[in-house]
């Protein structure tokens, strides 16, 4: 995979996503999910909320980096908080 020019932070990010997906699969097998409605305008399953949280977190991250001069770590923290909020109350 040397042709992709991986950096350590990029590899760790994608490894984290892979671990998150594997963990969600195991949780789903152990405790099947039922659809529920939170603050999102649709009924969602656990996997739906994960996808929406990751996608929203990516857009939030890009927005913070593009509009402010804050550190990338602040953008990452805000994205993580968004993901946690969607998973818990979405």
Tab-separated table of N, CA, C and O in Angstrom:
chain	number	residue	atom	x	y	z
A	1	UNK	N	0.818	-1.197	0.000
A	1	UNK	CA	0.000	0.000	0.000
A	1	UNK	C	0.860	1.258	0.000
A	1	UNK	O	0.394	2.325	0.321
A	2	UNK	N	2.101	1.128	-0.390
A	2	UNK	CA	2.985	2.288	-0.396
A	2	UNK	C	2.583	3.323	-1.433
A	2	UNK	O	2.911	4.496	-1.309
A	3	UNK	N	1.851	2.921	-2.466
A	3	UNK	CA	1.430	3.862	-3.496
A	3	UNK	C	0.442	4.896	-2.974
A	3	UNK	O	0.253	5.939	-3.579
A	4	UNK	N	-0.169	4.647	-1.822
A	4	UNK	CA	-1.151	5.578	-1.276
A	4	UNK	C	-0.521	6.666	-0.418
A	4	UNK	O	-1.194	7.604	-0.026
A	5	UNK	N	0.751	6.554	-0.117
A	5	UNK	CA	1.463	7.544	0.691
A	5	UNK	C	0.753	7.810	2.017
A	5	UNK	O	0.418	8.934	2.354
A	6	UNK	N	0.510	6.754	2.774
A	6	UNK	CA	-0.155	6.853	4.064
A	6	UNK	C	0.736	7.597	5.048
A	6	UNK	O	1.924	7.368	5.123
A	7	UNK	N	0.113	8.443	5.832
A	7	UNK	CA	0.805	9.023	6.974
A	7	UNK	C	0.252	8.334	8.214
A	7	UNK	O	-0.818	7.710	8.167
A	8	UNK	N	0.953	8.441	9.308
A	8	UNK	CA	0.497	7.785	10.529
A	8	UNK	C	-0.877	8.290	10.983
A	8	UNK	O	-1.753	7.476	11.294
A	9	UNK	N	-1.137	9.607	11.006
A	9	UNK	CA	-2.471	10.053	11.415
A	9	UNK	C	-3.582	9.536	10.500
A	9	UNK	O	-4.656	9.171	10.967
A	10	UNK	N	-3.318	9.473	9.191
A	10	UNK	CA	-4.331	8.960	8.266
A	10	UNK	C	-4.593	7.486	8.518
A	10	UNK	O	-5.745	7.045	8.547
A	11	UNK	N	-3.534	6.722	8.698
A	11	UNK	CA	-3.691	5.292	8.969
A	11	UNK	C	-4.432	5.062	10.281
A	11	UNK	O	-5.314	4.198	10.361
A	12	UNK	N	-4.122	5.837	11.302
A	12	UNK	CA	-4.810	5.696	12.588
A	12	UNK	C	-6.281	6.066	12.474
A	12	UNK	O	-7.150	5.418	13.080
A	13	UNK	N	-6.589	7.103	11.696
A	13	UNK	CA	-7.976	7.508	11.501
A	13	UNK	C	-8.780	6.376	10.860
A	13	UNK	O	-9.845	6.004	11.351
A	14	UNK	N	-8.268	5.809	9.773
A	14	UNK	CA	-9.008	4.755	9.091
A	14	UNK	C	-9.029	3.460	9.901
A	14	UNK	O	-10.013	2.711	9.853
A	15	UNK	N	-7.990	3.192	10.658
A	15	UNK	CA	-8.007	2.041	11.553
A	15	UNK	C	-9.064	2.237	12.634
A	15	UNK	O	-9.783	1.293	12.999
A	16	UNK	N	-9.188	3.466	13.132
A	16	UNK	CA	-10.226	3.759	14.128
A	16	UNK	C	-11.625	3.559	13.573
A	16	UNK	O	-12.506	3.014	14.255
A	17	UNK	N	-11.840	3.979	12.326
A	17	UNK	CA	-13.143	3.767	11.689
A	17	UNK	C	-13.414	2.272	11.540
A	17	UNK	O	-14.531	1.800	11.798
A	18	UNK	N	-12.409	1.498	11.147
A	18	UNK	CA	-12.575	0.053	11.000
A	18	UNK	C	-12.912	-0.601	12.340
A	18	UNK	O	-13.803	-1.460	12.420
A	19	UNK	N	-12.231	-0.192	13.402
A	19	UNK	CA	-12.511	-0.732	14.739
A	19	UNK	C	-13.932	-0.342	15.172
A	19	UNK	O	-14.663	-1.152	15.753
A	20	UNK	N	-14.330	0.885	14.888
A	20	UNK	CA	-15.677	1.346	15.223
A	20	UNK	C	-16.739	0.516	14.501
A	20	UNK	O	-17.722	0.091	15.112
A	21	UNK	N	-16.537	0.250	13.225
A	21	UNK	CA	-17.493	-0.565	12.467
A	21	UNK	C	-17.534	-2.004	12.969
A	21	UNK	O	-18.616	-2.597	13.075
A	22	UNK	N	-16.377	-2.566	13.292
A	22	UNK	CA	-16.345	-3.929	13.835
A	22	UNK	C	-17.047	-3.988	15.186
A	22	UNK	O	-17.818	-4.914	15.463
A	23	UNK	N	-16.802	-2.986	16.012
A	23	UNK	CA	-17.474	-2.928	17.309
A	23	UNK	C	-18.981	-2.790	17.174
A	23	UNK	O	-19.747	-3.439	17.897
A	24	UNK	N	-19.413	-1.949	16.235
A	24	UNK	CA	-20.855	-1.785	16.005
A	24	UNK	C	-21.483	-3.095	15.517
A	24	UNK	O	-22.607	-3.413	15.887
A	25	UNK	N	-20.753	-3.838	14.703
A	25	UNK	CA	-21.258	-5.131	14.232
A	25	UNK	C	-21.437	-6.096	15.396
A	25	UNK	O	-22.465	-6.777	15.507
A	26	UNK	N	-20.445	-6.155	16.270
A	26	UNK	CA	-20.543	-7.053	17.432
A	26	UNK	C	-21.675	-6.640	18.363
A	26	UNK	O	-22.419	-7.485	18.873
A	27	UNK	N	-21.834	-5.347	18.591
A	27	UNK	CA	-22.916	-4.860	19.450
A	27	UNK	C	-24.269	-5.189	18.828
A	27	UNK	O	-25.204	-5.608	19.520
A	28	UNK	N	-24.371	-5.032	17.518
A	28	UNK	CA	-25.635	-5.323	16.828
A	28	UNK	C	-25.973	-6.810	16.904
A	28	UNK	O	-27.144	-7.173	17.038
A	29	UNK	N	-24.967	-7.661	16.813
A	29	UNK	CA	-25.217	-9.097	16.925
A	29	UNK	C	-25.638	-9.478	18.336
A	29	UNK	O	-26.483	-10.361	18.523
A	30	UNK	N	-25.068	-8.824	19.322
A	30	UNK	CA	-25.382	-9.145	20.721
A	30	UNK	C	-26.706	-8.563	21.169
A	30	UNK	O	-27.501	-9.219	21.822
A	31	UNK	N	-26.948	-7.284	20.830
A	31	UNK	CA	-28.170	-6.583	21.212
A	31	UNK	C	-28.784	-5.947	19.977
A	31	UNK	O	-28.465	-4.791	19.650
A	32	UNK	N	-29.664	-6.675	19.272
A	32	UNK	CA	-30.269	-6.115	18.054
A	32	UNK	C	-30.979	-4.790	18.343
A	32	UNK	O	-31.581	-4.590	19.388
A	33	UNK	N	-30.860	-3.891	17.388
A	33	UNK	CA	-31.368	-2.532	17.544
A	33	UNK	C	-32.802	-2.430	17.046
A	33	UNK	O	-33.205	-3.120	16.117
A	34	UNK	N	-33.550	-1.555	17.668
A	34	UNK	CA	-34.881	-1.199	17.174
A	34	UNK	C	-34.825	0.262	16.745
A	34	UNK	O	-34.059	1.055	17.296
A	35	UNK	N	-35.629	0.596	15.753
A	35	UNK	CA	-35.641	1.984	15.299
A	35	UNK	C	-36.212	2.882	16.382
A	35	UNK	O	-37.129	2.489	17.114
A	36	UNK	N	-35.670	4.081	16.481
A	36	UNK	CA	-36.191	5.059	17.431
A	36	UNK	C	-36.054	6.450	16.841
A	36	UNK	O	-35.315	6.666	15.897
A	37	UNK	N	-36.786	7.378	17.433
A	37	UNK	CA	-36.753	8.758	16.968
A	37	UNK	C	-36.195	9.629	18.079
A	37	UNK	O	-36.678	9.628	19.186
A	38	UNK	N	-35.137	10.367	17.758
A	38	UNK	CA	-34.528	11.310	18.688
A	38	UNK	C	-34.677	12.709	18.129
A	38	UNK	O	-35.717	13.062	17.583
A	39	UNK	N	-33.613	13.502	18.216
A	39	UNK	CA	-33.687	14.860	17.697
A	39	UNK	C	-33.556	14.919	16.177
A	39	UNK	O	-33.851	15.941	15.572
A	40	UNK	N	-33.106	13.823	15.555
A	40	UNK	CA	-33.064	13.794	14.097
A	40	UNK	C	-34.494	13.689	13.560
A	40	UNK	O	-35.349	13.071	14.196
A	41	UNK	N	-34.775	14.254	12.385
A	41	UNK	CA	-36.155	14.284	11.897
A	41	UNK	C	-36.636	12.963	11.304
A	41	UNK	O	-37.702	12.926	10.684
A	42	UNK	N	-35.887	11.882	11.478
A	42	UNK	CA	-36.281	10.574	10.956
A	42	UNK	C	-36.081	9.525	12.037
A	42	UNK	O	-35.341	9.740	12.996
A	43	UNK	N	-36.755	8.398	11.882
A	43	UNK	CA	-36.482	7.283	12.785
A	43	UNK	C	-35.211	6.597	12.291
A	43	UNK	O	-35.017	6.404	11.091
A	44	UNK	N	-34.332	6.247	13.214
A	44	UNK	CA	-33.029	5.712	12.848
A	44	UNK	C	-32.686	4.486	13.668
A	44	UNK	O	-33.176	4.293	14.777
A	45	UNK	N	-31.819	3.671	13.099
A	45	UNK	CA	-31.217	2.557	13.831
A	45	UNK	C	-29.834	3.011	14.299
A	45	UNK	O	-29.369	4.094	13.967
A	46	UNK	N	-29.175	2.160	15.047
A	46	UNK	CA	-27.840	2.470	15.540
A	46	UNK	C	-26.865	2.722	14.380
A	46	UNK	O	-26.068	3.646	14.416
A	47	UNK	N	-26.937	1.915	13.342
A	47	UNK	CA	-26.066	2.088	12.186
A	47	UNK	C	-26.350	3.377	11.432
A	47	UNK	O	-25.429	4.029	10.936
A	48	UNK	N	-27.643	3.734	11.320
A	48	UNK	CA	-28.000	5.007	10.677
A	48	UNK	C	-27.394	6.179	11.422
A	48	UNK	O	-26.846	7.104	10.821
A	49	UNK	N	-27.495	6.137	12.745
A	49	UNK	CA	-26.949	7.231	13.551
A	49	UNK	C	-25.431	7.299	13.448
A	49	UNK	O	-24.854	8.389	13.412
A	50	UNK	N	-24.767	6.140	13.344
A	50	UNK	CA	-23.319	6.137	13.161
A	50	UNK	C	-22.960	6.803	11.829
A	50	UNK	O	-22.072	7.649	11.767
A	51	UNK	N	-23.649	6.430	10.761
A	51	UNK	CA	-23.370	7.007	9.453
A	51	UNK	C	-23.630	8.511	9.446
A	51	UNK	O	-22.796	9.293	8.976
A	52	UNK	N	-24.759	8.932	9.981
A	52	UNK	CA	-25.097	10.358	10.022
A	52	UNK	C	-24.086	11.114	10.885
A	52	UNK	O	-23.660	12.216	10.549
A	53	UNK	N	-23.697	10.519	12.006
A	53	UNK	CA	-22.717	11.162	12.883
A	53	UNK	C	-21.353	11.314	12.232
A	53	UNK	O	-20.700	12.355	12.345
A	54	UNK	N	-20.893	10.266	11.516
A	54	UNK	CA	-19.600	10.349	10.831
A	54	UNK	C	-19.639	11.357	9.692
A	54	UNK	O	-18.707	12.152	9.524
A	55	UNK	N	-20.710	11.338	8.923
A	55	UNK	CA	-20.822	12.278	7.807
A	55	UNK	C	-20.933	13.714	8.302
A	55	UNK	O	-20.250	14.614	7.805
A	56	UNK	N	-21.776	13.932	9.303
A	56	UNK	CA	-21.902	15.276	9.875
A	56	UNK	C	-20.613	15.739	10.526
A	56	UNK	O	-20.248	16.915	10.438
A	57	UNK	N	-19.909	14.814	11.180
A	57	UNK	CA	-18.637	15.157	11.797
A	57	UNK	C	-17.595	15.573	10.764
A	57	UNK	O	-16.812	16.497	10.992
A	58	UNK	N	-17.587	14.907	9.623
A	58	UNK	CA	-16.650	15.276	8.561
A	58	UNK	C	-16.946	16.677	8.036
A	58	UNK	O	-16.028	17.494	7.856
A	59	UNK	N	-18.218	16.974	7.798
A	59	UNK	CA	-18.578	18.318	7.324
A	59	UNK	C	-18.296	19.378	8.380
A	59	UNK	O	-17.831	20.472	8.062
A	60	UNK	N	-18.571	19.063	9.643
A	60	UNK	CA	-18.281	20.007	10.720
A	60	UNK	C	-16.775	20.277	10.810
A	60	UNK	O	-16.345	21.418	10.983
A	61	UNK	N	-15.996	19.230	10.682
A	61	UNK	CA	-14.538	19.355	10.731
A	61	UNK	C	-14.047	20.276	9.614
A	61	UNK	O	-13.258	21.197	9.858
A	62	UNK	N	-14.527	20.046	8.397
A	62	UNK	CA	-14.124	20.890	7.273
A	62	UNK	C	-14.586	22.332	7.453
A	62	UNK	O	-13.862	23.270	7.110
A	63	UNK	N	-15.778	22.512	7.994
A	63	UNK	CA	-16.299	23.857	8.221
A	63	UNK	C	-15.445	24.613	9.230
A	63	UNK	O	-15.071	25.769	8.989
A	64	UNK	N	-15.114	23.977	10.337
A	64	UNK	CA	-14.312	24.642	11.367
A	64	UNK	C	-12.926	24.988	10.826
A	64	UNK	O	-12.426	26.095	11.045
A	65	UNK	N	-12.312	24.064	10.093
A	65	UNK	CA	-10.978	24.328	9.538
A	65	UNK	C	-11.037	25.431	8.481
A	65	UNK	O	-10.157	26.282	8.403
A	66	UNK	N	-12.091	25.430	7.663
A	66	UNK	CA	-12.185	26.402	6.587
A	66	UNK	C	-12.588	27.797	7.016
A	66	UNK	O	-12.188	28.782	6.398
A	67	UNK	N	-13.374	27.929	8.070
A	67	UNK	CA	-13.934	29.226	8.453
A	67	UNK	C	-13.169	29.882	9.596
A	67	UNK	O	-13.146	31.104	9.700
A	68	UNK	N	-12.552	29.083	10.451
A	68	UNK	CA	-11.860	29.649	11.609
A	68	UNK	C	-10.359	29.401	11.504
A	68	UNK	O	-9.904	28.659	10.629
A	69	UNK	N	-9.614	29.975	12.398
A	69	UNK	CA	-8.182	29.689	12.464
A	69	UNK	C	-7.859	28.816	13.680
A	69	UNK	O	-6.733	28.798	14.161
A	70	UNK	N	-8.860	28.075	14.154
A	70	UNK	CA	-8.674	27.182	15.289
A	70	UNK	C	-7.782	26.010	14.901
A	70	UNK	O	-7.637	25.659	13.738
A	71	UNK	N	-7.258	25.366	15.901
A	71	UNK	CA	-6.419	24.191	15.704
A	71	UNK	C	-7.254	23.037	15.137
A	71	UNK	O	-8.461	22.929	15.382
A	72	UNK	N	-6.573	22.158	14.422
A	72	UNK	CA	-7.243	20.977	13.880
A	72	UNK	C	-7.736	20.078	15.012
A	72	UNK	O	-8.713	19.347	14.862
A	73	UNK	N	-7.096	20.158	16.177
A	73	UNK	CA	-7.516	19.339	17.319
A	73	UNK	C	-8.860	19.811	17.867
A	73	UNK	O	-9.663	18.995	18.325
A	74	UNK	N	-9.113	21.099	17.824
A	74	UNK	CA	-10.414	21.614	18.252
A	74	UNK	C	-11.491	21.141	17.294
A	74	UNK	O	-12.576	20.709	17.709
A	75	UNK	N	-11.197	21.196	16.000
A	75	UNK	CA	-12.146	20.704	15.003
A	75	UNK	C	-12.428	19.217	15.211
A	75	UNK	O	-13.582	18.770	15.118
A	76	UNK	N	-11.401	18.463	15.517
A	76	UNK	CA	-11.567	17.023	15.760
A	76	UNK	C	-12.403	16.771	17.003
A	76	UNK	O	-13.273	15.886	17.013
A	77	UNK	N	-12.161	17.537	18.053
A	77	UNK	CA	-12.935	17.381	19.279
A	77	UNK	C	-14.402	17.714	19.054
A	77	UNK	O	-15.295	16.987	19.520
A	78	UNK	N	-14.683	18.793	18.324
A	78	UNK	CA	-16.068	19.143	18.023
A	78	UNK	C	-16.754	18.060	17.199
A	78	UNK	O	-17.923	17.731	17.429
A	79	UNK	N	-16.029	17.486	16.248
A	79	UNK	CA	-16.589	16.405	15.434
A	79	UNK	C	-16.884	15.178	16.277
A	79	UNK	O	-17.919	14.524	16.101
A	80	UNK	N	-15.990	14.863	17.199
A	80	UNK	CA	-16.211	13.726	18.088
A	80	UNK	C	-17.410	13.967	19.003
A	80	UNK	O	-18.219	13.063	19.233
A	81	UNK	N	-17.541	15.180	19.515
A	81	UNK	CA	-18.703	15.512	20.351
A	81	UNK	C	-20.001	15.397	19.553
A	81	UNK	O	-21.013	14.912	20.065
A	82	UNK	N	-19.969	15.841	18.293
A	82	UNK	CA	-21.149	15.710	17.429
A	82	UNK	C	-21.506	14.229	17.248
A	82	UNK	O	-22.672	13.848	17.353
A	83	UNK	N	-20.517	13.397	16.970
A	83	UNK	CA	-20.767	11.966	16.791
A	83	UNK	C	-21.376	11.358	18.051
A	83	UNK	O	-22.344	10.610	17.980
A	84	UNK	N	-20.826	11.695	19.196
A	84	UNK	CA	-21.351	11.165	20.458
A	84	UNK	C	-22.795	11.632	20.703
A	84	UNK	O	-23.633	10.843	21.155
A	85	UNK	N	-23.090	12.885	20.399
A	85	UNK	CA	-24.447	13.407	20.581
A	85	UNK	C	-25.441	12.705	19.661
A	85	UNK	O	-26.559	12.344	20.079
A	86	UNK	N	-25.054	12.487	18.411
A	86	UNK	CA	-25.953	11.811	17.475
A	86	UNK	C	-26.165	10.360	17.911
A	86	UNK	O	-27.288	9.858	17.852
A	87	UNK	N	-25.107	9.700	18.336
A	87	UNK	CA	-25.254	8.294	18.762
A	87	UNK	C	-26.125	8.180	20.018
A	87	UNK	O	-26.881	7.232	20.152
A	88	UNK	N	-26.041	9.137	20.908
A	88	UNK	CA	-26.800	9.060	22.164
A	88	UNK	C	-28.238	9.563	22.025
A	88	UNK	O	-29.165	8.921	22.475
A	89	UNK	N	-28.412	10.734	21.415
A	89	UNK	CA	-29.729	11.366	21.401
A	89	UNK	C	-30.349	11.499	20.008
A	89	UNK	O	-31.455	11.982	19.891
A	90	UNK	N	-29.618	11.109	18.971
A	90	UNK	CA	-30.114	11.276	17.607
A	90	UNK	C	-31.163	10.299	17.298
A	90	UNK	O	-32.101	10.321	16.670
